[in-house]
Amino acid sequence: MAAGVGLSWPLKISRIPSSIPPSSPSRSPARRVVRMAVSLDEKQKTFSLKKSEEAFNAAKVIALAVMPSKLIELKHGFGLKLELMPGGVNSPVRAFKSVGGQPIVMDSVKGSHMWDIDGNEYIDYVGSWGPAIIALAETMKKGTSFGAPCLLENVLAEMVISAVPSIEMVRMVNSGTEACMGVIRLARAFTRREKIIKFEGCYHGHADPFLVKAGSGVATLGLPDSPGVPKGATYETLTSPFNDISTVKNLFDSNKGEIAAVILEPVVGNSGFIAPKPGFLSDLREVTKQNDALLVFDEVMTGFRLSYGGAQEYFGITPDLTTLGKIIGGGLPVGAYGGRREIMEMVAPAGPMYQAGTLSGNPLAMTAGIHTLKRLKEPGSYEYLTKITSELVVGIVDAGKKAGHAMCGGCVGGMFGFFFTEGPVYEFADAKKSDTAKFAKFYRGMLEEGVYFAPSQFEAGFTSLAHTPEDIQRTIEAAEKVFRQL
């Protein structure tokens, strides 16, 4: 059976087990009693986001009567309000601009469920595997950051190197953006070339060279290439549609000996879920070798999510360099880049390519990452993820089609997505054909049914080992109900 639903190419998928592995999650009786006590009480009430609205408004504005010296002239005249954070959030997609309605302010999370400050409970398809709280508490007693090496860096580095095929040496940083910044500087230093190729709709963080036809929040908000980025910063950035090897070859032909690297999400997650066509990744590997350029996999999303060795292990294609993030920090801020030893030895202090970070390799992030990877390495983990994610996507897409909606979707491992279009979706231009207004209505309906997806048509979703078969069935039933109301 193909893992892609409504897509026109087959995807390799691990054997789906007939039963859930012993390590799969289950709710304890005590936990179930507590949830019942809360849920029954909450069911008496109408779905409300009153407290979220109050908190969000407080984040956006503050009365200046308490600080008259800070009165400022606003764009539309003299006002009494001052924004605390641009748009009230610290990351644009969280503002709900593409789906409308009230952004949700979260209060707590446990397993696959989370609660907002109004007491509403949601099944969470945005979060990642969380850190081991007890292990973090023990680590905190020793200190949260040393500004010096700690033994935990060695432990996590060894785990990453043993897992990811392309990585022989690794540098820990603090975010996916930072990892991508470092890896492109390294690629340029190693090849002594400046031009790079990226793909339309792929997002590699908010560094200047990458904000050209980018995905994620840039796509969600419909923004042009970002103001504030000088032309010189993106002059050497070339772009191609995803899954279009002929355009890539043409770019190499017209820029002979000038291209340092090709960087991509091997499975796109920042334009929604878009899988590579059969042969696309191997063709990229071949064309980069032919032109003495480096192939860089941005596995910030896919790393340890599709398989223990990431997308490169899953598809059997080994890049020269890899970026990681999210999962390897177990819920704490983290990033990493690594690759062939001869390339990584260019990084300071071993070599001349400078990159540094005060909090890089801090013991908290390292501890969370170590315990997360240990959990993922347990037998049956990825078979379980494949099983529940496939059931989820098939259930949602089938429900949408039965209700008369144009839909397609797909999944690999614990990563999934669906579009409100017939498809297939091979690239960002295809994804943009989606009915985003219908997605917004579906999204808000699912919130009221207690299901939390990313608030954008152009973001992938994620399952975790904490999700239960009951979570999946409840989500599908909620989707069936909402589809009938659209």
Coordinates of C-alpha atoms in Angstrom, one line a residue:
M1 CA 0.0 0.0 0.0
A2 CA 1.4 3.5 -0.8
A3 CA 2.0 5.8 2.0
G4 CA 0.9 8.8 -0.1
V5 CA -2.9 9.2 -0.2
G6 CA -4.2 11.0 -3.3
L7 CA -0.6 11.3 -4.7
S8 CA 0.5 9.6 -7.9
W9 CA 3.7 8.0 -6.8
P10 CA 4.3 5.0 -4.4
L11 CA 6.2 5.6 -1.2
K12 CA 8.1 2.9 0.6
I13 CA 6.4 2.2 3.9
S14 CA 7.5 0.0 6.8
R15 CA 5.5 -3.1 7.5
I16 CA 2.5 -2.2 9.6
P17 CA 2.3 -4.4 12.7
S18 CA -0.9 -6.2 13.4
S19 CA -0.7 -5.2 17.0
I20 CA 0.7 -2.3 19.0
P21 CA 4.2 -2.9 20.3
P22 CA 4.6 -3.4 24.1
S23 CA 6.3 0.0 24.3
S24 CA 3.4 1.9 22.9
P25 CA 1.7 4.4 25.2
S26 CA -1.3 3.8 27.4
R27 CA -3.0 6.0 29.8
S28 CA -2.7 5.0 33.4
P29 CA -6.0 4.5 35.4
A30 CA -5.1 7.4 37.7
R31 CA -4.5 9.7 34.7
R32 CA -7.8 8.5 33.1
V33 CA -9.8 9.3 36.2
V34 CA -8.3 12.8 36.3
R35 CA -9.1 13.4 32.7
M36 CA -12.6 12.2 33.1
A37 CA -13.2 14.5 36.0
V38 CA -12.1 17.5 33.9
S39 CA -13.6 16.4 30.6
L40 CA -17.1 15.7 32.0
D41 CA -17.1 19.1 33.6
E42 CA -15.8 20.8 30.5
K43 CA -18.4 19.1 28.3
Q44 CA -21.1 21.0 30.2
K45 CA -19.7 24.3 28.7
T46 CA -19.8 25.8 25.3
F47 CA -16.4 25.9 23.6
S48 CA -14.9 29.2 24.6
L49 CA -11.6 31.0 24.1
K50 CA -12.4 34.0 26.3
K51 CA -9.2 33.7 28.4
S52 CA -7.1 33.1 25.3
E53 CA -8.5 36.2 23.7
E54 CA -7.7 38.3 26.8
A55 CA -4.2 36.9 27.0
F56 CA -3.5 37.4 23.3
N57 CA -4.8 41.0 23.4
A58 CA -2.6 41.6 26.4
A59 CA 0.4 40.3 24.4
K60 CA -0.4 42.7 21.6
V61 CA -1.3 45.9 23.5
I62 CA -0.7 47.5 26.9
A63 CA -2.4 50.7 28.2
L64 CA 0.1 53.5 28.4
A65 CA -1.8 55.3 31.1
V66 CA 0.5 53.5 33.6
M67 CA 3.6 54.8 31.8
P68 CA 2.7 58.2 30.4
S69 CA 6.4 58.9 29.5
K70 CA 6.1 56.2 26.9
L71 CA 3.2 57.7 24.9
I72 CA 4.0 57.4 21.2
E73 CA 2.4 58.6 18.0
L74 CA 1.0 55.6 16.2
K75 CA 0.6 55.2 12.4
H76 CA -3.0 56.4 12.6
G77 CA -2.6 59.1 15.1
F78 CA -1.9 59.6 18.8
G79 CA -2.9 56.5 20.7
L80 CA -2.9 54.8 24.1
K81 CA -1.7 51.4 23.1
L82 CA 1.8 49.9 22.6
E83 CA 2.5 46.5 21.1
L84 CA 4.4 44.1 23.4
M85 CA 5.2 41.7 20.6
P86 CA 4.8 42.1 16.8
G87 CA 1.4 40.7 16.1
G88 CA 1.2 39.4 19.6
V89 CA 3.3 36.3 18.9
N90 CA 7.0 35.2 18.7
S91 CA 6.5 33.1 15.5
P92 CA 4.1 34.3 12.8
V93 CA 2.1 31.1 12.1
R94 CA 0.9 31.2 15.7
A95 CA -1.2 34.4 15.0
F96 CA -3.9 32.4 13.1
K97 CA -3.9 34.9 10.3
S98 CA -4.4 32.3 7.6
V99 CA -7.3 30.5 9.4
G100 CA -8.9 33.4 11.1
G101 CA -10.5 33.3 14.6
Q102 CA -8.9 33.6 18.0
P103 CA -5.3 32.4 18.5
I104 CA -5.1 29.9 21.3
V105 CA -2.9 30.4 24.4
M106 CA -1.8 27.0 25.7
D107 CA -1.4 26.2 29.4
S108 CA -0.1 22.6 29.7
V109 CA 0.7 19.4 27.8
K110 CA 0.9 15.8 28.7
G111 CA 1.5 13.0 26.2
S112 CA -0.5 13.6 23.0
H113 CA -2.9 16.0 24.7
M114 CA -2.7 19.7 25.6
W115 CA -4.9 22.2 27.4
D116 CA -5.4 25.9 26.8
I117 CA -6.0 28.5 29.5
D118 CA -9.7 28.2 29.0
G119 CA -9.6 24.5 30.0
N120 CA -10.2 23.2 26.5
E121 CA -8.5 19.9 25.7
Y122 CA -7.0 19.0 22.3
I123 CA -5.3 16.1 20.6
D124 CA -2.0 17.7 19.5
Y125 CA -0.6 17.1 16.0
V126 CA 1.9 19.9 16.2
G127 CA 4.2 19.1 19.1
S128 CA 7.2 16.7 19.1
W129 CA 8.4 14.0 21.5
G130 CA 9.0 15.8 24.8
P131 CA 12.0 15.6 27.1
A132 CA 12.3 13.3 30.1
I133 CA 11.3 15.5 33.0
I134 CA 13.1 13.6 35.7
A135 CA 16.3 13.5 33.8
L136 CA 16.1 17.2 33.2
A137 CA 15.5 17.9 36.9
E138 CA 18.6 16.0 37.8
T139 CA 20.6 17.8 35.2
M140 CA 19.4 21.2 36.4
K141 CA 20.8 20.5 39.8
K142 CA 24.3 20.6 38.2
G143 CA 23.6 23.7 36.2
T144 CA 21.8 24.8 33.0
S145 CA 24.7 26.1 31.0
F146 CA 28.5 26.1 31.5
G147 CA 29.9 28.0 28.6
A148 CA 32.4 25.1 28.6
P149 CA 32.3 21.6 27.3
C150 CA 30.2 19.0 29.1
L151 CA 30.3 15.2 28.8
L152 CA 26.7 15.1 27.6
E153 CA 27.7 16.7 24.3
N154 CA 29.9 13.7 23.6
V155 CA 27.0 11.3 24.3
L156 CA 24.5 13.0 22.1
A157 CA 27.1 13.5 19.3
E158 CA 27.9 9.8 19.3
M159 CA 24.2 8.9 19.1
V160 CA 23.7 11.3 16.2
I161 CA 26.8 10.1 14.3
S162 CA 25.8 6.4 14.7
A163 CA 22.3 7.1 13.5
V164 CA 22.5 9.4 10.6
P165 CA 24.4 8.0 7.5
S166 CA 25.9 11.2 6.3
I167 CA 27.3 12.5 9.6
E168 CA 30.9 11.7 10.6
M169 CA 31.3 14.9 12.7
V170 CA 28.6 17.1 14.2
R171 CA 28.4 20.7 15.6
M172 CA 25.6 21.4 18.1
V173 CA 23.9 24.8 17.8
N174 CA 20.6 26.3 19.2
S175 CA 18.1 26.2 16.4
G176 CA 17.3 24.9 12.9
T177 CA 17.9 28.4 11.5
E178 CA 21.3 28.6 13.1
A179 CA 22.1 25.1 11.8
C180 CA 21.2 26.1 8.2
M181 CA 23.1 29.3 8.4
G182 CA 26.2 27.4 9.5
V183 CA 25.9 24.6 6.9
I184 CA 25.6 27.0 4.0
R185 CA 28.6 29.0 5.2
L186 CA 30.5 25.8 5.5
A187 CA 29.5 24.6 2.0
R188 CA 30.7 27.9 0.5
A189 CA 34.0 27.7 2.5
F190 CA 34.7 24.1 1.4
T191 CA 33.8 24.5 -2.3
R192 CA 35.1 28.2 -2.5
R193 CA 31.9 29.0 -4.4
E194 CA 29.1 31.3 -3.5
K195 CA 25.9 30.3 -5.3
I196 CA 23.3 27.9 -3.8
I197 CA 20.2 26.2 -5.1
K198 CA 17.1 26.0 -2.9
F199 CA 13.5 24.9 -3.8
E200 CA 10.4 27.0 -3.9
G201 CA 8.3 26.5 -0.8
C202 CA 11.2 25.0 1.2
Y203 CA 12.0 26.8 4.4
H204 CA 15.5 26.7 6.0
G205 CA 15.0 29.3 8.7
H206 CA 14.9 33.1 8.5
A207 CA 18.5 33.8 7.6
D208 CA 18.8 36.3 4.7
P209 CA 20.0 33.9 1.9
F210 CA 17.0 31.6 2.4
L211 CA 14.1 34.1 2.3
V212 CA 13.6 33.6 -1.4
K213 CA 10.3 31.9 -2.4
A214 CA 10.3 30.4 1.2
G215 CA 7.7 28.3 2.9
S216 CA 6.4 28.1 6.5
G217 CA 5.2 31.4 7.8
V218 CA 6.3 33.2 4.7
A219 CA 3.9 31.0 2.6
T220 CA 1.2 31.0 5.3
L221 CA 1.0 34.8 5.4
G222 CA 1.4 35.3 1.6
L223 CA 4.4 37.5 2.2
P224 CA 6.8 38.6 -0.6
D225 CA 10.5 38.0 -0.2
S226 CA 11.1 39.7 3.1
P227 CA 11.8 43.4 3.4
G228 CA 15.1 44.1 5.2
V229 CA 17.0 41.5 3.2
P230 CA 19.6 43.3 1.0
K231 CA 19.7 42.2 -2.6
G232 CA 23.3 41.2 -2.2
A233 CA 22.3 38.6 0.4
T234 CA 20.1 36.7 -2.0
Y235 CA 21.8 37.4 -5.3
E236 CA 23.6 34.1 -5.1
T237 CA 20.5 32.1 -4.2
L238 CA 19.0 30.2 -7.2
T239 CA 15.6 28.6 -7.0
S240 CA 13.8 25.6 -8.6
P241 CA 10.4 24.0 -8.2
F242 CA 10.6 20.9 -5.9
N243 CA 10.6 17.6 -7.8
D244 CA 11.9 19.3 -11.0
I245 CA 15.3 17.8 -11.8
S246 CA 15.4 19.4 -15.3
T247 CA 15.4 22.9 -13.9
V248 CA 18.2 22.0 -11.5
K249 CA 20.3 20.7 -14.3
N250 CA 19.6 23.9 -16.3
L251 CA 20.8 26.0 -13.3
F252 CA 24.0 24.0 -13.2
D253 CA 24.5 24.4 -16.9
S254 CA 24.0 28.1 -16.8
N255 CA 26.2 28.6 -13.7
K256 CA 29.1 26.3 -14.5
G257 CA 31.6 26.0 -11.6
E258 CA 29.8 28.5 -9.5
I259 CA 27.3 26.5 -7.4
A260 CA 28.4 25.5 -3.9
A261 CA 25.5 23.4 -2.8
V262 CA 21.9 22.3 -3.3
I263 CA 19.8 22.5 -0.1
L264 CA 16.4 21.0 0.4
E265 CA 13.9 19.4 2.7
P266 CA 14.0 15.8 1.5
V267 CA 10.3 15.6 2.4
V268 CA 8.9 19.1 2.4
G269 CA 7.1 20.1 5.5
N270 CA 6.9 23.9 5.2
S271 CA 4.6 24.0 2.2
G272 CA 2.4 21.3 3.7
F273 CA 3.5 17.7 3.2
I274 CA 5.1 17.1 -0.2
A275 CA 7.1 13.9 -0.8
P276 CA 9.8 13.5 -3.4
K277 CA 9.0 11.7 -6.6
P278 CA 10.7 8.4 -7.1
G279 CA 14.2 9.1 -8.4
F280 CA 14.3 12.8 -7.6
L281 CA 16.7 12.5 -4.6
S282 CA 19.0 10.1 -6.4
D283 CA 19.0 12.4 -9.4
L284 CA 20.0 15.3 -7.2
R285 CA 22.8 13.2 -5.7
E286 CA 24.1 12.4 -9.2
V287 CA 23.9 15.9 -10.6
T288 CA 25.7 17.4 -7.5
K289 CA 28.5 14.9 -7.8
Q290 CA 28.9 15.6 -11.5
N291 CA 29.3 19.3 -10.8
D292 CA 31.5 19.0 -7.6
A293 CA 28.8 20.6 -5.6
L294 CA 27.5 19.5 -2.2
L295 CA 24.1 18.0 -1.4
V296 CA 22.6 19.3 1.8
F297 CA 19.6 17.7 3.4
D298 CA 17.7 20.0 5.8
E299 CA 16.4 17.3 8.2
V300 CA 15.2 19.7 10.9
M301 CA 11.7 18.3 10.4
T302 CA 12.4 14.8 9.0
G303 CA 15.4 13.9 11.1
F304 CA 14.5 10.9 13.5
R305 CA 10.9 11.3 12.4
L306 CA 10.7 9.2 9.2
S307 CA 13.2 6.7 10.5
Y308 CA 15.9 6.6 13.1
G309 CA 18.4 7.7 10.5
G310 CA 16.1 10.3 9.1
A311 CA 14.9 10.8 5.5
Q312 CA 18.4 9.8 4.1
E313 CA 18.2 6.4 5.7
Y314 CA 14.5 6.0 4.7
F315 CA 15.2 6.8 1.0
G316 CA 18.7 5.4 0.9
I317 CA 20.3 8.7 -0.3
T318 CA 23.4 10.0 1.5
P319 CA 24.0 13.8 1.3
D320 CA 27.3 15.5 2.0
L321 CA 25.9 17.6 4.8
T322 CA 22.8 17.5 7.1
T323 CA 21.0 19.9 9.4
L324 CA 19.0 18.7 12.4
G325 CA 16.8 20.2 15.0
K326 CA 13.5 19.9 17.0
I327 CA 13.5 16.1 17.9
I328 CA 17.2 16.0 18.9
G329 CA 16.5 18.5 21.6
G330 CA 13.5 16.6 23.0
G331 CA 11.4 19.7 23.2
L332 CA 14.2 22.2 24.1
P333 CA 15.9 24.7 21.7
V334 CA 18.5 22.9 19.7
G335 CA 20.0 22.5 16.3
A336 CA 22.9 20.7 14.7
Y337 CA 24.8 20.3 11.4
G338 CA 27.1 17.6 10.4
G339 CA 28.6 15.6 7.5
R340 CA 31.7 14.2 6.0
R341 CA 34.8 14.6 8.2
E342 CA 36.8 16.3 5.5
I343 CA 34.1 19.0 5.2
M344 CA 33.4 19.4 8.9
E345 CA 37.1 19.9 9.7
M346 CA 36.7 23.3 8.0
V347 CA 34.7 24.4 11.1
A348 CA 36.5 26.5 13.8
P349 CA 38.5 25.8 15.8
A350 CA 39.6 22.8 13.7
G351 CA 39.5 25.0 10.6
P352 CA 39.0 28.5 9.3
M353 CA 35.2 28.6 8.9
Y354 CA 34.0 30.5 12.0
Q355 CA 30.8 29.7 13.9
A356 CA 30.1 29.9 17.6
G357 CA 27.3 29.9 20.2
T358 CA 27.2 30.7 23.9
L359 CA 24.5 28.1 24.7
S360 CA 25.5 25.5 22.1
G361 CA 25.6 22.0 23.6
N362 CA 24.1 23.1 26.9
P363 CA 23.4 20.2 29.3
L364 CA 19.6 20.6 29.4
A365 CA 19.2 20.3 25.6
M366 CA 21.7 17.5 25.4
T367 CA 19.9 15.5 28.2
A368 CA 16.5 15.9 26.6
G369 CA 17.9 14.8 23.2
I370 CA 19.7 11.8 24.6
H371 CA 16.5 10.5 26.3
T372 CA 14.4 11.2 23.3
L373 CA 16.7 9.3 20.9
K374 CA 16.9 6.4 23.4
R375 CA 13.1 6.1 23.4
L376 CA 12.9 6.3 19.6
K377 CA 15.5 3.5 19.3
E378 CA 13.2 1.0 21.1
P379 CA 11.9 -1.8 18.9
G380 CA 8.6 -1.1 17.2
S381 CA 8.7 2.7 17.5
Y382 CA 8.7 3.6 13.8
E383 CA 6.3 0.7 12.8
Y384 CA 3.9 2.1 15.3
L385 CA 4.3 5.7 14.0
T386 CA 3.8 4.5 10.4
K387 CA 0.6 2.5 11.4
I388 CA -1.2 5.3 13.3
T389 CA -0.1 8.1 10.8
S390 CA -1.3 6.1 7.8
E391 CA -4.6 5.4 9.5
L392 CA -5.0 9.0 10.4
V393 CA -4.4 10.4 6.9
V394 CA -6.4 7.7 5.1
G395 CA -9.3 8.3 7.5
I396 CA -9.3 12.1 7.1
V397 CA -8.9 12.1 3.3
D398 CA -11.6 9.4 2.8
A399 CA -13.9 11.3 5.1
G400 CA -13.4 14.5 3.1
K401 CA -14.0 12.9 -0.2
K402 CA -17.1 11.1 1.0
A403 CA -18.5 14.5 2.1
G404 CA -17.8 15.8 -1.4
H405 CA -14.6 17.8 -0.9
A406 CA -11.6 17.8 -3.2
M407 CA -8.7 16.4 -1.1
C408 CA -5.4 14.6 -1.3
G409 CA -2.8 13.8 1.3
G410 CA 0.1 11.6 2.3
C411 CA 2.5 10.5 5.1
V412 CA 5.8 9.0 5.8
G413 CA 6.7 7.7 9.3
G414 CA 5.3 10.2 11.8
M415 CA 4.9 13.1 9.3
F416 CA 1.8 13.8 7.4
G417 CA -0.3 16.4 5.6
F418 CA -3.4 16.9 3.5
F419 CA -4.6 19.5 1.0
F420 CA -8.0 20.8 0.0
T421 CA -7.3 20.1 -3.7
E422 CA -7.6 17.1 -6.0
G423 CA -3.9 16.9 -6.4
P424 CA -1.5 15.4 -6.9
V425 CA 0.8 17.9 -5.1
Y426 CA 4.4 17.7 -6.4
E427 CA 5.6 21.2 -5.6
F428 CA 4.6 24.5 -4.0
A429 CA 2.7 25.8 -7.0
D430 CA 0.4 22.7 -6.7
A431 CA 0.0 23.3 -3.0
K432 CA -1.2 26.8 -3.6
K433 CA -4.1 25.5 -5.6
S434 CA -5.6 24.4 -2.2
D435 CA -8.9 26.0 -1.0
T436 CA -7.4 27.8 1.9
A437 CA -10.7 29.3 2.9
K438 CA -12.2 25.9 3.3
F439 CA -9.1 24.7 5.2
A440 CA -9.7 27.7 7.6
K441 CA -13.3 26.6 8.2
F442 CA -12.2 23.0 8.7
Y443 CA -9.4 24.1 11.1
R444 CA -11.7 26.1 13.3
G445 CA -14.3 23.3 13.3
M446 CA -11.6 20.8 14.4
L447 CA -10.6 23.1 17.2
E448 CA -14.1 23.0 18.6
E449 CA -14.0 19.2 18.4
G450 CA -10.8 19.1 20.4
V451 CA -8.2 18.6 17.7
Y452 CA -5.2 20.9 17.2
F453 CA -3.4 20.9 13.8
A454 CA -0.9 23.6 12.7
P455 CA -2.9 26.7 11.9
S456 CA -1.9 26.8 8.2
Q457 CA -2.6 24.8 5.1
F458 CA 1.1 25.0 4.4
E459 CA 2.5 23.2 7.4
A460 CA 2.9 19.5 7.9
G461 CA 1.5 17.6 10.9
F462 CA 3.2 15.1 13.2
T463 CA 2.2 12.1 15.2
S464 CA 4.1 10.9 18.2
L465 CA 4.6 7.7 20.2
A466 CA 2.2 9.3 22.8
H467 CA -0.7 9.2 20.4
T468 CA -3.0 6.2 21.0
P469 CA -5.3 4.4 18.6
E470 CA -8.2 6.1 20.4
D471 CA -6.7 9.5 19.6
I472 CA -6.6 8.6 15.9
Q473 CA -10.2 7.3 15.9
R474 CA -11.5 10.3 17.8
T475 CA -9.7 12.6 15.3
I476 CA -11.2 10.9 12.3
E477 CA -14.7 11.0 13.8
A478 CA -14.2 14.7 14.5
A479 CA -13.2 15.2 10.9
E480 CA -16.2 13.4 9.6
K481 CA -18.5 15.6 11.6
V482 CA -16.7 18.8 10.5
F483 CA -16.6 17.8 6.8
R484 CA -20.4 17.4 6.9
Q485 CA -20.8 20.9 8.2
L486 CA -18.6 22.6 5.6

